[in-house]
Coordinates of C-alpha atoms in Angstrom, one line a residue:
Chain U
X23 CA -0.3 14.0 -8.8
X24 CA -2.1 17.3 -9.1
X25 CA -4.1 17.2 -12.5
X26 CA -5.4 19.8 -14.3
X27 CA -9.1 19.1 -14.2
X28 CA -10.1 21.8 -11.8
X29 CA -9.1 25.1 -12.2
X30 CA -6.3 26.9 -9.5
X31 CA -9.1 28.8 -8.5
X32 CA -11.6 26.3 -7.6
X33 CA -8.5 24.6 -6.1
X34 CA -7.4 27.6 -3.9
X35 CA -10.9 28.2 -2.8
X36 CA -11.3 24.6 -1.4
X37 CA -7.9 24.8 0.5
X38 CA -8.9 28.3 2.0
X39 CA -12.3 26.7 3.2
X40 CA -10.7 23.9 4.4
X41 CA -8.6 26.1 6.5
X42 CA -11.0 27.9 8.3
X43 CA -13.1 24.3 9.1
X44 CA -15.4 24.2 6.1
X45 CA -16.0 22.3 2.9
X46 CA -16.9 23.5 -0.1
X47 CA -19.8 21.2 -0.6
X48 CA -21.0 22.3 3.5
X49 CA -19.9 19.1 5.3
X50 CA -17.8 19.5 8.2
X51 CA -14.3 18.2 8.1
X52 CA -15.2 14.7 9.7
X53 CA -18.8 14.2 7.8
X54 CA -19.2 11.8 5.5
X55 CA -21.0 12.7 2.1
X56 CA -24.8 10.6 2.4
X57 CA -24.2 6.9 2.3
X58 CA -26.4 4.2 0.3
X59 CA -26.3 0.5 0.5
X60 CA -28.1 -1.9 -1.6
X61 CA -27.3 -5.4 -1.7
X62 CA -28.5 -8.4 -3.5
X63 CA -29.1 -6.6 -6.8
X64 CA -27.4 -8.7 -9.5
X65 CA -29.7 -12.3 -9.2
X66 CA -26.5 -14.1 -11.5
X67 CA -23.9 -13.4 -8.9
X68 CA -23.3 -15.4 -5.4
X69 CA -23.3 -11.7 -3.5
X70 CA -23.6 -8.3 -4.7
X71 CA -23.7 -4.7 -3.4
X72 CA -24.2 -0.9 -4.8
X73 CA -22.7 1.6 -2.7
X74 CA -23.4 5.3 -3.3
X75 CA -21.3 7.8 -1.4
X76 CA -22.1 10.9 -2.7
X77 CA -21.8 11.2 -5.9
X78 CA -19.1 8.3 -6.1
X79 CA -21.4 5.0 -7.0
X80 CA -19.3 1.5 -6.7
X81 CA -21.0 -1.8 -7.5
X82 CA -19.4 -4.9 -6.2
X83 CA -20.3 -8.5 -7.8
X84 CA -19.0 -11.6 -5.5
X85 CA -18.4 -15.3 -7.8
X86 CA -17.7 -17.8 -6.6
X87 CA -16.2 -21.2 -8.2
X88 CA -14.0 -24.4 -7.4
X89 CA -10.8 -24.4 -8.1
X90 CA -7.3 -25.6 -7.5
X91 CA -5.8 -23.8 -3.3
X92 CA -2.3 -22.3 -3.7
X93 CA 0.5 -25.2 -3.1
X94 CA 1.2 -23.1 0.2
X95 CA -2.1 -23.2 1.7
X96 CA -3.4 -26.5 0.4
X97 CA -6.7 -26.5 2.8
X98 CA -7.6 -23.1 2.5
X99 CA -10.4 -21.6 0.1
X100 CA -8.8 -18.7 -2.3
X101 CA -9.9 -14.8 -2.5
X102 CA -9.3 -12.5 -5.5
X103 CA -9.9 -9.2 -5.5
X104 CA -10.1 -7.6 -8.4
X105 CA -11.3 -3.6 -9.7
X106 CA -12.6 -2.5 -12.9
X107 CA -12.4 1.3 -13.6
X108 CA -15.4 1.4 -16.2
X109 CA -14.4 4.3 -18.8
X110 CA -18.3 5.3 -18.3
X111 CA -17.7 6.3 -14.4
X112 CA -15.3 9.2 -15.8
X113 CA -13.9 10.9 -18.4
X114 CA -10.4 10.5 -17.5
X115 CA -11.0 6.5 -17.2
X116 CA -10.0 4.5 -20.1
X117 CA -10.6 1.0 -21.7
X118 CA -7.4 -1.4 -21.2
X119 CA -5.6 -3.2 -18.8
X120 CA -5.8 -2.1 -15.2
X121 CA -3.9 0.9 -14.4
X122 CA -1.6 1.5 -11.4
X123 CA -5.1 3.2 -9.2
X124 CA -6.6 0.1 -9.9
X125 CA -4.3 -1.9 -9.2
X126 CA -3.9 0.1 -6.0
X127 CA -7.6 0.5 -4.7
X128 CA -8.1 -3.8 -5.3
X129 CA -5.3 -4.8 -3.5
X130 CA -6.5 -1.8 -0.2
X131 CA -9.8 -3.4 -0.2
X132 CA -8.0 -7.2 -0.5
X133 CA -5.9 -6.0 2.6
X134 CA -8.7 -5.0 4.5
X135 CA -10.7 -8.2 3.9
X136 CA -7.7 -10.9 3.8
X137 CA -6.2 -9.5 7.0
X138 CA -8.6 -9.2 9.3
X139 CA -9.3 -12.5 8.1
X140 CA -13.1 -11.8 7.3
X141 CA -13.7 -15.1 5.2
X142 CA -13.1 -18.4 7.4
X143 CA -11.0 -19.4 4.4
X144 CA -10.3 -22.8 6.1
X145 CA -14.1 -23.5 5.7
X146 CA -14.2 -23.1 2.0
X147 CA -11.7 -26.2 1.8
X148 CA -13.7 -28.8 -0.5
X149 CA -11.1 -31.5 -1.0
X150 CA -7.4 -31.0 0.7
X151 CA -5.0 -29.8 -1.8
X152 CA -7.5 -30.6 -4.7
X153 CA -10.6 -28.6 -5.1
X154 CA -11.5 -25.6 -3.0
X155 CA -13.8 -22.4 -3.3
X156 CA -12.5 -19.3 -5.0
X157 CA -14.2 -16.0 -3.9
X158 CA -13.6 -13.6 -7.1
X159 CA -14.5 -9.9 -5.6
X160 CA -15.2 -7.7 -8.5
X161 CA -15.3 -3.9 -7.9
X162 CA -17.1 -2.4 -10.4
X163 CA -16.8 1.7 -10.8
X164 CA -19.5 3.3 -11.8
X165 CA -18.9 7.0 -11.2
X166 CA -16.6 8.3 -9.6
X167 CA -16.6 11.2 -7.4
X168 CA -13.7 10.7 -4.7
X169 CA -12.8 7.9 -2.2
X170 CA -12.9 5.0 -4.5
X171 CA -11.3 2.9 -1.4
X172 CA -13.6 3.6 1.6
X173 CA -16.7 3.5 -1.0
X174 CA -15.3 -0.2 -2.3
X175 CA -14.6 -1.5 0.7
X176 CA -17.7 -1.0 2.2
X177 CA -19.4 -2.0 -1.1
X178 CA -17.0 -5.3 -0.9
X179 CA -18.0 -6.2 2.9
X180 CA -22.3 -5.8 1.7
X181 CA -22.0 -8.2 -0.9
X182 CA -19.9 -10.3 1.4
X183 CA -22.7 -10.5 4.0
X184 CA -25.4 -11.5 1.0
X185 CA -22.7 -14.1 -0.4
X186 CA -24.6 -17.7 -0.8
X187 CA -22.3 -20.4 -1.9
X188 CA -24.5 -23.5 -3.2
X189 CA -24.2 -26.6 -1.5
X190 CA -22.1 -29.7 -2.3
X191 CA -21.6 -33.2 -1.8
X192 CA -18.1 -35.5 -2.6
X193 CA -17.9 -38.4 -3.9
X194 CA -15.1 -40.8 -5.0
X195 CA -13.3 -37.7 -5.2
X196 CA -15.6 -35.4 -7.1
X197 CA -18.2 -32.7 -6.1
X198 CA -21.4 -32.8 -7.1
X199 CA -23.4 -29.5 -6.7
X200 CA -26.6 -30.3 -5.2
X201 CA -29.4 -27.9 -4.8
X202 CA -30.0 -25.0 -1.8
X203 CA -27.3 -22.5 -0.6
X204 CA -25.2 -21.7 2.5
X205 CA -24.2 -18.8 4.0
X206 CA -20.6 -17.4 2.8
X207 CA -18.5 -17.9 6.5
X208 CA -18.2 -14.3 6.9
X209 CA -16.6 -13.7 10.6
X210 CA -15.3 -9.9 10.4
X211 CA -16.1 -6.9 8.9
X212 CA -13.9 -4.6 8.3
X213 CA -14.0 -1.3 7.1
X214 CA -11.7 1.6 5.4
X215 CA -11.9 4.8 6.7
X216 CA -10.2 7.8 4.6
X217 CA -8.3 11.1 5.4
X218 CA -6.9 13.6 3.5
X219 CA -4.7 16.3 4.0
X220 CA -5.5 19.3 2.7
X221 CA -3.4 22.8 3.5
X222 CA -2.2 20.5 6.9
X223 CA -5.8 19.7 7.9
X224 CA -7.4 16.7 8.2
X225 CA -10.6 16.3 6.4
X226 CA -12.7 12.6 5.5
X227 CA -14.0 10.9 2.8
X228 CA -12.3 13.0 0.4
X229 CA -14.5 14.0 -3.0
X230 CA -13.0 14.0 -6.4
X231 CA -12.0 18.1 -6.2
X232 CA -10.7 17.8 -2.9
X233 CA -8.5 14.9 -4.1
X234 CA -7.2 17.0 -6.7
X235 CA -5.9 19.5 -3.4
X236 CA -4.9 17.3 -0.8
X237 CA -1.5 16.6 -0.5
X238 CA -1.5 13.0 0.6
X239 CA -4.3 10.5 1.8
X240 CA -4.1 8.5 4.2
X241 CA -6.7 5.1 4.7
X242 CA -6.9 3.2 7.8
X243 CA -9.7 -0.4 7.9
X244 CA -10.5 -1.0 11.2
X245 CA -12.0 -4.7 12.0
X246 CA -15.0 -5.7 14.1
X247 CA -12.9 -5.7 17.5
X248 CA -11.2 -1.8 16.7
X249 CA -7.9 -3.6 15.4
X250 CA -6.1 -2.0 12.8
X251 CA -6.0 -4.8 9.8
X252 CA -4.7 -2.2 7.0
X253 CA -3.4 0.9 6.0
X254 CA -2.4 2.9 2.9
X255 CA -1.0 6.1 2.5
X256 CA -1.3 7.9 -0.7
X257 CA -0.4 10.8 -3.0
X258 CA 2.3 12.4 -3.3
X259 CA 2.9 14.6 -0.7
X260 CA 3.8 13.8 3.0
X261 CA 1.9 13.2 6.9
X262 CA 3.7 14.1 10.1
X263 CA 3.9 11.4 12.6
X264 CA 1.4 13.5 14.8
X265 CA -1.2 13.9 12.0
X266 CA -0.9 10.2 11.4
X267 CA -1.9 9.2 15.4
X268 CA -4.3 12.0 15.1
X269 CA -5.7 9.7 11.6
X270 CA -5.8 6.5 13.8
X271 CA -7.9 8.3 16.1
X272 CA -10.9 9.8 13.7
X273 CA -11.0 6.7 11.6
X274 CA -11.7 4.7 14.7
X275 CA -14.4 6.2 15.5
X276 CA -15.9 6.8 11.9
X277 CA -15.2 3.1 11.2
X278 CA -17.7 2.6 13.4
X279 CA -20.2 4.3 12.3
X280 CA -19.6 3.1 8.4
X281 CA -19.7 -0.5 10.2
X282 CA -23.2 -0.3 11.5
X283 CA -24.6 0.8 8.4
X284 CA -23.9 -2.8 7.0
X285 CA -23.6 -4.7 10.1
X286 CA -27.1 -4.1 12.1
X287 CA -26.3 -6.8 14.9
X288 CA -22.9 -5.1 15.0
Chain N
X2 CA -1.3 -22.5 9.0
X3 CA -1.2 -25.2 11.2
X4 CA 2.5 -25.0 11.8
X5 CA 3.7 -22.7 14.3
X6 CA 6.8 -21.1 14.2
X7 CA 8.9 -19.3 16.9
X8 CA 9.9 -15.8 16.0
X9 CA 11.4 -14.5 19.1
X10 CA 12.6 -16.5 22.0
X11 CA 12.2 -16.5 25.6
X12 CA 14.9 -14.4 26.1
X13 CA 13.6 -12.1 23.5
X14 CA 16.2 -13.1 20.8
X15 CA 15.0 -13.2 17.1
X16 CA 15.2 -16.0 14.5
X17 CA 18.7 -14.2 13.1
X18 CA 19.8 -13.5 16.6
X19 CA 18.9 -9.9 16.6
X20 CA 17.0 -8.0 19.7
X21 CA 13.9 -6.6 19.0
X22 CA 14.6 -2.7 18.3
X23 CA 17.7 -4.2 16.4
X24 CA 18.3 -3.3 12.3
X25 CA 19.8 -6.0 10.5
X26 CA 23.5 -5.5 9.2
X27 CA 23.6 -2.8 6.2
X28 CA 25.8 -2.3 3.4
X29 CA 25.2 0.8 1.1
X30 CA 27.3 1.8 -1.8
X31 CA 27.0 4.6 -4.3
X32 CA 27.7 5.4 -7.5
X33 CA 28.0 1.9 -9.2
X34 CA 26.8 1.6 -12.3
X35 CA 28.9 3.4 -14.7
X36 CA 25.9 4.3 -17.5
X37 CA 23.4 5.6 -15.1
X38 CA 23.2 9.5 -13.7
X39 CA 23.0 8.0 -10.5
X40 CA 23.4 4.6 -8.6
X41 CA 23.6 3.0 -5.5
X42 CA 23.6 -0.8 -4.2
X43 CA 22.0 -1.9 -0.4
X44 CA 22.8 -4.9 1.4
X45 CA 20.1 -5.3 4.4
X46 CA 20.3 -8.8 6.0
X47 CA 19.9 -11.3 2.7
X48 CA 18.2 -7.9 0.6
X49 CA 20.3 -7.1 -2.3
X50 CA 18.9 -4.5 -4.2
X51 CA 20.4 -2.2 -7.1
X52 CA 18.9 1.2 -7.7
X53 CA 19.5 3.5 -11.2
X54 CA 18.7 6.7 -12.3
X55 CA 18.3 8.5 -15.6
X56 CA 17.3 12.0 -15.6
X57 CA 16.2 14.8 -15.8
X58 CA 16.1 13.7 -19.8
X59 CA 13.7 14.1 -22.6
X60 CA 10.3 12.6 -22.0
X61 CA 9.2 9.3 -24.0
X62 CA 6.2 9.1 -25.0
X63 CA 6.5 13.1 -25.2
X64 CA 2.7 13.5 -24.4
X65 CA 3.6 12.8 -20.8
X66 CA 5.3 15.3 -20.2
X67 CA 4.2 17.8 -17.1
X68 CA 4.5 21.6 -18.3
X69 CA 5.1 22.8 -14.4
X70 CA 7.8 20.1 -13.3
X71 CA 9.6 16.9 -14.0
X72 CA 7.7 13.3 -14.5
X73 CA 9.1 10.8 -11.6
X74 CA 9.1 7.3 -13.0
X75 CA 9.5 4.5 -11.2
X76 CA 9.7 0.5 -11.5
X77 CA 10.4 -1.8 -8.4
X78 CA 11.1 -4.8 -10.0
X79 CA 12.0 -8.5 -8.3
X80 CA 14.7 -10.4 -10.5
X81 CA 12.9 -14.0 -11.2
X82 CA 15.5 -15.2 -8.7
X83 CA 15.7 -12.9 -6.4
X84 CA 12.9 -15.5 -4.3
X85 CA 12.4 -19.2 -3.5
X86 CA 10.2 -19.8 -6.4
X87 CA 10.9 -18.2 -9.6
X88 CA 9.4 -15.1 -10.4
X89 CA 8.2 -14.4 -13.2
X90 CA 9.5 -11.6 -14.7
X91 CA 6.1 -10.0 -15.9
X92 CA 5.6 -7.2 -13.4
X93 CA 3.0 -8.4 -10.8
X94 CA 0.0 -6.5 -9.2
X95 CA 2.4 -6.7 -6.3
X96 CA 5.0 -4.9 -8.2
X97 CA 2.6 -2.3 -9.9
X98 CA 1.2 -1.0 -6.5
X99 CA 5.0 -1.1 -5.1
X100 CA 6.3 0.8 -7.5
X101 CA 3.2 3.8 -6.9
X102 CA 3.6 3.6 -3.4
X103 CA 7.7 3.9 -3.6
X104 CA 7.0 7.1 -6.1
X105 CA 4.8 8.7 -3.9
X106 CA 7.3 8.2 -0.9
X107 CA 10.5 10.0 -3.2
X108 CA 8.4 12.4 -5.0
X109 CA 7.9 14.8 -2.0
X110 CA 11.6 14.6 -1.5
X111 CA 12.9 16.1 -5.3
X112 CA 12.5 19.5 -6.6
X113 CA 10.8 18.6 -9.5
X114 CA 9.6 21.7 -10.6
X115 CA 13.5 22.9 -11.6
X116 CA 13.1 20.3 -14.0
X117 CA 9.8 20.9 -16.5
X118 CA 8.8 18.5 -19.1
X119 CA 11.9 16.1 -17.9
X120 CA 11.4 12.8 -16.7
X121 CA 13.4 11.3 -14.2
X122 CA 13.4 7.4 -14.0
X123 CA 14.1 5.1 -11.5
X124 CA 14.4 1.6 -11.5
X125 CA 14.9 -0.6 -8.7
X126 CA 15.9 -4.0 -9.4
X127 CA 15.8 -6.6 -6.5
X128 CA 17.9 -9.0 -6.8
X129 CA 17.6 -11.3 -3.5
X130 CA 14.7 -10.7 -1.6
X131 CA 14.8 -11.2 2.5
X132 CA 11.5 -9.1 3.7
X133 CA 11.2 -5.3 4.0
X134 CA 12.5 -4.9 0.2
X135 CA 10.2 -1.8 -0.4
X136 CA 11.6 -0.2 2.1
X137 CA 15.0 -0.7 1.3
X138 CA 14.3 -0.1 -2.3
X139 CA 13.4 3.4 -0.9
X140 CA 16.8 3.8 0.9
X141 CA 18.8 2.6 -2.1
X142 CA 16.8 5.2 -4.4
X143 CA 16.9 8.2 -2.7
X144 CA 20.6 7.6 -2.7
X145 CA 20.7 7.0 -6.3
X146 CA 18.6 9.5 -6.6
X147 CA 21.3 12.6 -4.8
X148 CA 24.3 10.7 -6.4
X149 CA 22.8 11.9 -9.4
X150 CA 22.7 15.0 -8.8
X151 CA 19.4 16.1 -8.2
X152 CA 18.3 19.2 -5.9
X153 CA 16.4 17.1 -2.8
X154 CA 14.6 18.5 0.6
X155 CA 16.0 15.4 2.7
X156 CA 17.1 12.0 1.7
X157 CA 14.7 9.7 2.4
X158 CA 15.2 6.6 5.1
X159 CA 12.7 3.8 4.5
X160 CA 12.3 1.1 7.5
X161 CA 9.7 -1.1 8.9
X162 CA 8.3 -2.2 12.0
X163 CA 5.9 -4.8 13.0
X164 CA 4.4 -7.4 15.7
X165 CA 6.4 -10.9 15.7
X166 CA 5.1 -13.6 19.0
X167 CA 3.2 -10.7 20.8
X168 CA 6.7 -8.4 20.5
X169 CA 6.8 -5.2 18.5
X170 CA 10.3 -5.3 16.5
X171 CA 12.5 -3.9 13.9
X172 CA 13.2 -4.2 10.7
X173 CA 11.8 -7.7 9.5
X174 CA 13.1 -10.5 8.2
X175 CA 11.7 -13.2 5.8
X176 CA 10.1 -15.3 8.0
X177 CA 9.1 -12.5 10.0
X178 CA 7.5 -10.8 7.4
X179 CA 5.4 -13.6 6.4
X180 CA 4.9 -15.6 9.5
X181 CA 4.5 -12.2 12.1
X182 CA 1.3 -10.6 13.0
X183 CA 1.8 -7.5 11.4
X184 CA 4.1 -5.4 9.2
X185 CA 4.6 -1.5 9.0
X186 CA 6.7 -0.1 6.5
X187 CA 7.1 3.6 6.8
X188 CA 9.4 6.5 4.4
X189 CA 10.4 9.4 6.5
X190 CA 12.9 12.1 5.9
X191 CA 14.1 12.9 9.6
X192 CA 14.8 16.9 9.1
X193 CA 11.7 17.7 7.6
X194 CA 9.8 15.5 9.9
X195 CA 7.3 14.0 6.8
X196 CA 5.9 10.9 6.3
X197 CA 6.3 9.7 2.3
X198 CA 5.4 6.4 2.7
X199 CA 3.1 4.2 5.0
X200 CA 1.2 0.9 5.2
X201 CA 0.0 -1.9 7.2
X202 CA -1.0 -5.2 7.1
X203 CA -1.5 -7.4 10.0
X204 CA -3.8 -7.2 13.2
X205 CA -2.2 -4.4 16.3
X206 CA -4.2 -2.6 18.4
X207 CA -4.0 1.4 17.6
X208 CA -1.8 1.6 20.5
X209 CA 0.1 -1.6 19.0
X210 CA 0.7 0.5 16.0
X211 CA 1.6 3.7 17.9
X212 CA 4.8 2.0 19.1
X213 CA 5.6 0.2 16.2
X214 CA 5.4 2.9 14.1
X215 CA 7.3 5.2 16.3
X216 CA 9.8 2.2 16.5
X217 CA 9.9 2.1 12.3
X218 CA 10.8 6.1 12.4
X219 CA 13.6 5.1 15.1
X220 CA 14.9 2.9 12.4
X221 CA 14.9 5.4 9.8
X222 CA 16.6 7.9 12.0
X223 CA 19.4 5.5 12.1
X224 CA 19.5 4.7 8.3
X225 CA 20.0 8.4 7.4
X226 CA 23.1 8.1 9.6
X227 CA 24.3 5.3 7.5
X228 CA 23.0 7.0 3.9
X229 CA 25.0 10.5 4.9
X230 CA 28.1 8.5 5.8
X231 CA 27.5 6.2 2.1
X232 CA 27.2 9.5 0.2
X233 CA 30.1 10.9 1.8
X234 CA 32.4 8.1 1.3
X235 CA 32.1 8.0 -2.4
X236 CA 32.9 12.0 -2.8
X237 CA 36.1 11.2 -0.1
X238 CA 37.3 8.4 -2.0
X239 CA 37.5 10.7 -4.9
X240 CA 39.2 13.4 -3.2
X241 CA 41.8 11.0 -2.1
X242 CA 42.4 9.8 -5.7
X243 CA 42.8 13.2 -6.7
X244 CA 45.0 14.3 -4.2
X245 CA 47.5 10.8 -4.8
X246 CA 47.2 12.1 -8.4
X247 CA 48.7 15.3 -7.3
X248 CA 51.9 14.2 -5.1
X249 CA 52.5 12.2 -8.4

């Protein structure tokens, strides 16, 4: 929905730009703005990660607890994914339950994670049916300048690879926490990769103005082996088929790149 | 899971005896409900889904409304036994992104900017669920959406393709849907060549997804057929009333 935030002017000028194969802010079409990863910050939680894309700053706070596995998938660990829109990352953010973009931008970065199947789920079984691990992903906005996804996911997927889950022991069908951590089973990594289309050009990693021109967005995740895992188009305008394979194309490759900034080995 | 279950045979025949580029029986009817401004009911496989809309009317809460256009509501909505387990009728995260995604897909489609500080609502109630409901939630609406009335570009066909036992198929089922590799449910409108709506979940190789998308617009190629020919009936039925009422 086009807001009002920007005026037509500033709006026009960033579709004419965008036109002739510049930005406003001088990027090229397929840069991304500078990327910074930090993870490890927050002592208190299992993993943790501050992303800063730009302007756009995301912090993402992994728990982890035992709890009861869904009925359907009694030896399989649970994940939740959940995203906080702070009111102080933006002036049009507000206290109160979740809105609809929030609801939106969790369940993207859930997609990504849950279906490339990122988390050996199976190894965070405890007991059967019982008692199992629950990995609570909290995305935490801090400011927001554009791309909430690709800027979450790879936030989400940083504190994943620092995630420690303590160590345990089970007897006569109780667990006892003993002292030391493991490793999180982290097996993929995917990663969301943004498009927009503004004035029937392709542009990535969208910021906030440019979100406020584009017609529709378009987000692809790519896992570790170049398999698409999920995809979510947004806004509400429309992509031709051909602008879509083009999309699969781009975010390939730039998934890549995004990747190794997390995954060194990778 | 550890159970494995057979989506497609060895002669390439599906759960619900269908071939792979094969759509599952439809059944579309408009203009069914008698206090809405527009209405329409889809049968897809085991789907049963109801759409309504009211509009253009007076915005509520008024500080909504958009000077330059009209507001486009919308709630997809599951009836709590419309599944296997009861839902609950609280709308779900699942439900909340739905219903934005399903917005986004029939927004592009309306002239909303004949219509300034209007709204136009749209509700979608499911009441059996049998995989692909988004997508034929989308079909149903933009049906309900023309029988009432409102100036649109292009209906808009919703359909989805995916990967079930290394096959890329059609519109899928329940089990499909949750047992297959991958779904991808796609909103087109055929004469203006746009993609409203689009997502994936599963694993397929971008060339994986090439086909099965191209496959899903296929589909919706042949739901327009069947929405035009839904739309139509309703206005001929009428004009055969009215003409019996004449060589009365």
């Amino acid at each position: 929905m086009t807001s009002s935030t920007i005026s037509r002017i500033r709006q026009s000028q960033i579709a004419q730009l965008i036109t002739s194969g510049k930005r406003l802010d001088g990027r090229g079409l397929m840069d991304y703005r500078p990327i910074q990863i930090e993870t490890g910050i927050i002592e208190k939680a299992e993993g943790s990660a501050r992303v800063r894309l730009g302007k756009t700053e995301v912090m993402v706070g992994i728990k982890i607890e035992i709890g009861e596995p869904f009925s359907d998938r009694p030896d399989e660990g649970v994940l939740t994914t959940n995203a906080e829109f702070v009111p102080l990352a933006s002036p049009e953010f507000e206290a109160g339950p979740p809105g609809e973009d929030s609801v939106e931008l969790a369940r993207v970065v859930d997609r990504g994670i849950r279906e490339s199947k990122a988390i050996d789920l199976e190894k965070l079984c405890i007991i059967p049916g019982k008692k199992v691990f629950i990995v609570f992903i909290d995305i935490y906005v801090l400011n927001h300048d554009g791309n909430l996804i690709d800027a979450s996911a790879l936030a989400a997927l940083a504190a994943l690879t620092n995630t420690k889950i303590f160590k345990y022991e089970v007897k006569d069908g109780e667990v006892e926490i003993k002292s030391g951590f493991e490793k999180l089973p982290l097996v993929n990594f995917p990663v969301a990769v943004t498009l927009a289309d503004i004035g029937g050009r392709l542009v990535v990693d969208p910021w906030l103005d440019e979100e406020e021109v584009m017609n529709a967005r378009l987000t692809i995740s790519f896992d570790k082996d170049g398999k698409i895992c999920a995809m979510q188009k947004g806004g509400s305008g429309t992509l031709s088929p051909q602008q879509i394979i083009e999309a699969v194309k781009i975010a390939k490759e730039k998934s890549e790149e995004l990747r190794r900034l997390v995954v060194k080995e990778g | 899971m550890t159970k494995e279950v057979r989506l497609v045979n060895k002669k390439g025949i599906r759960t619900d005896g269908r071939k792979p580029d094969e759509l599952r029986p439809i059944k579309l009817e408009v203009g069914i409900l008698s206090n809405a401004d527009g209405s329409a009911y889809i049968e897809q496989g085991k789907n049963k889904i109801l759409a309504a809309v009211y509009g253009p009317r007076e915005v509520h809460p008024r500080h909504l409304a958009l000077p330059d256009k009209a507001l486009l509501r919308c709630r997809y909505h599951m009836a709590p036994f419309s599944v296997q387990e009861r839902k609950s009728p609280a709308p779900s995260r699942r439900e909340v992104e739905l219903s934005k995604v399903i917005r986004e897909a029939l927004e592009p489609a309306i002239f909303l900017e004949r219509f300034p500080r209007t709204s136009i609502d749209l509700f979608i109630e499911v009441l059996q669920a049998d995989g692909g409901t988004r997508v034929a939630g989308i079909t149903v609406a933009s049906l309900a959406l023309a029988d009432a009335g409102l100036p649109m570009r292009d209906l808009v066909a919703a359909c989805a393709a995916g990967k079930a036992d290394g096959y890329i198929v059609l519109d899928l089922n329940d089990i499909e849907d949750k047992e297959g590799t991958a779904d991808v449910p796609v909103a087109y409108m055929p004469s203006l060549n746009a993609v409203g709506l689009l997502q994936m979940d599963g694993q397929l190789t971008p060339e994986e997804f090439e086909q099965a998308f191209n496959l899903a617009i296929e589909g919706c190629k042949r739901i327009y057929e069947l929405q035009k020919q839904a739309l139509k009936a309703k206005y001929l039925a009428i004009k055969e009333a009215v003409e019996e009422a004449e060589e009365k």
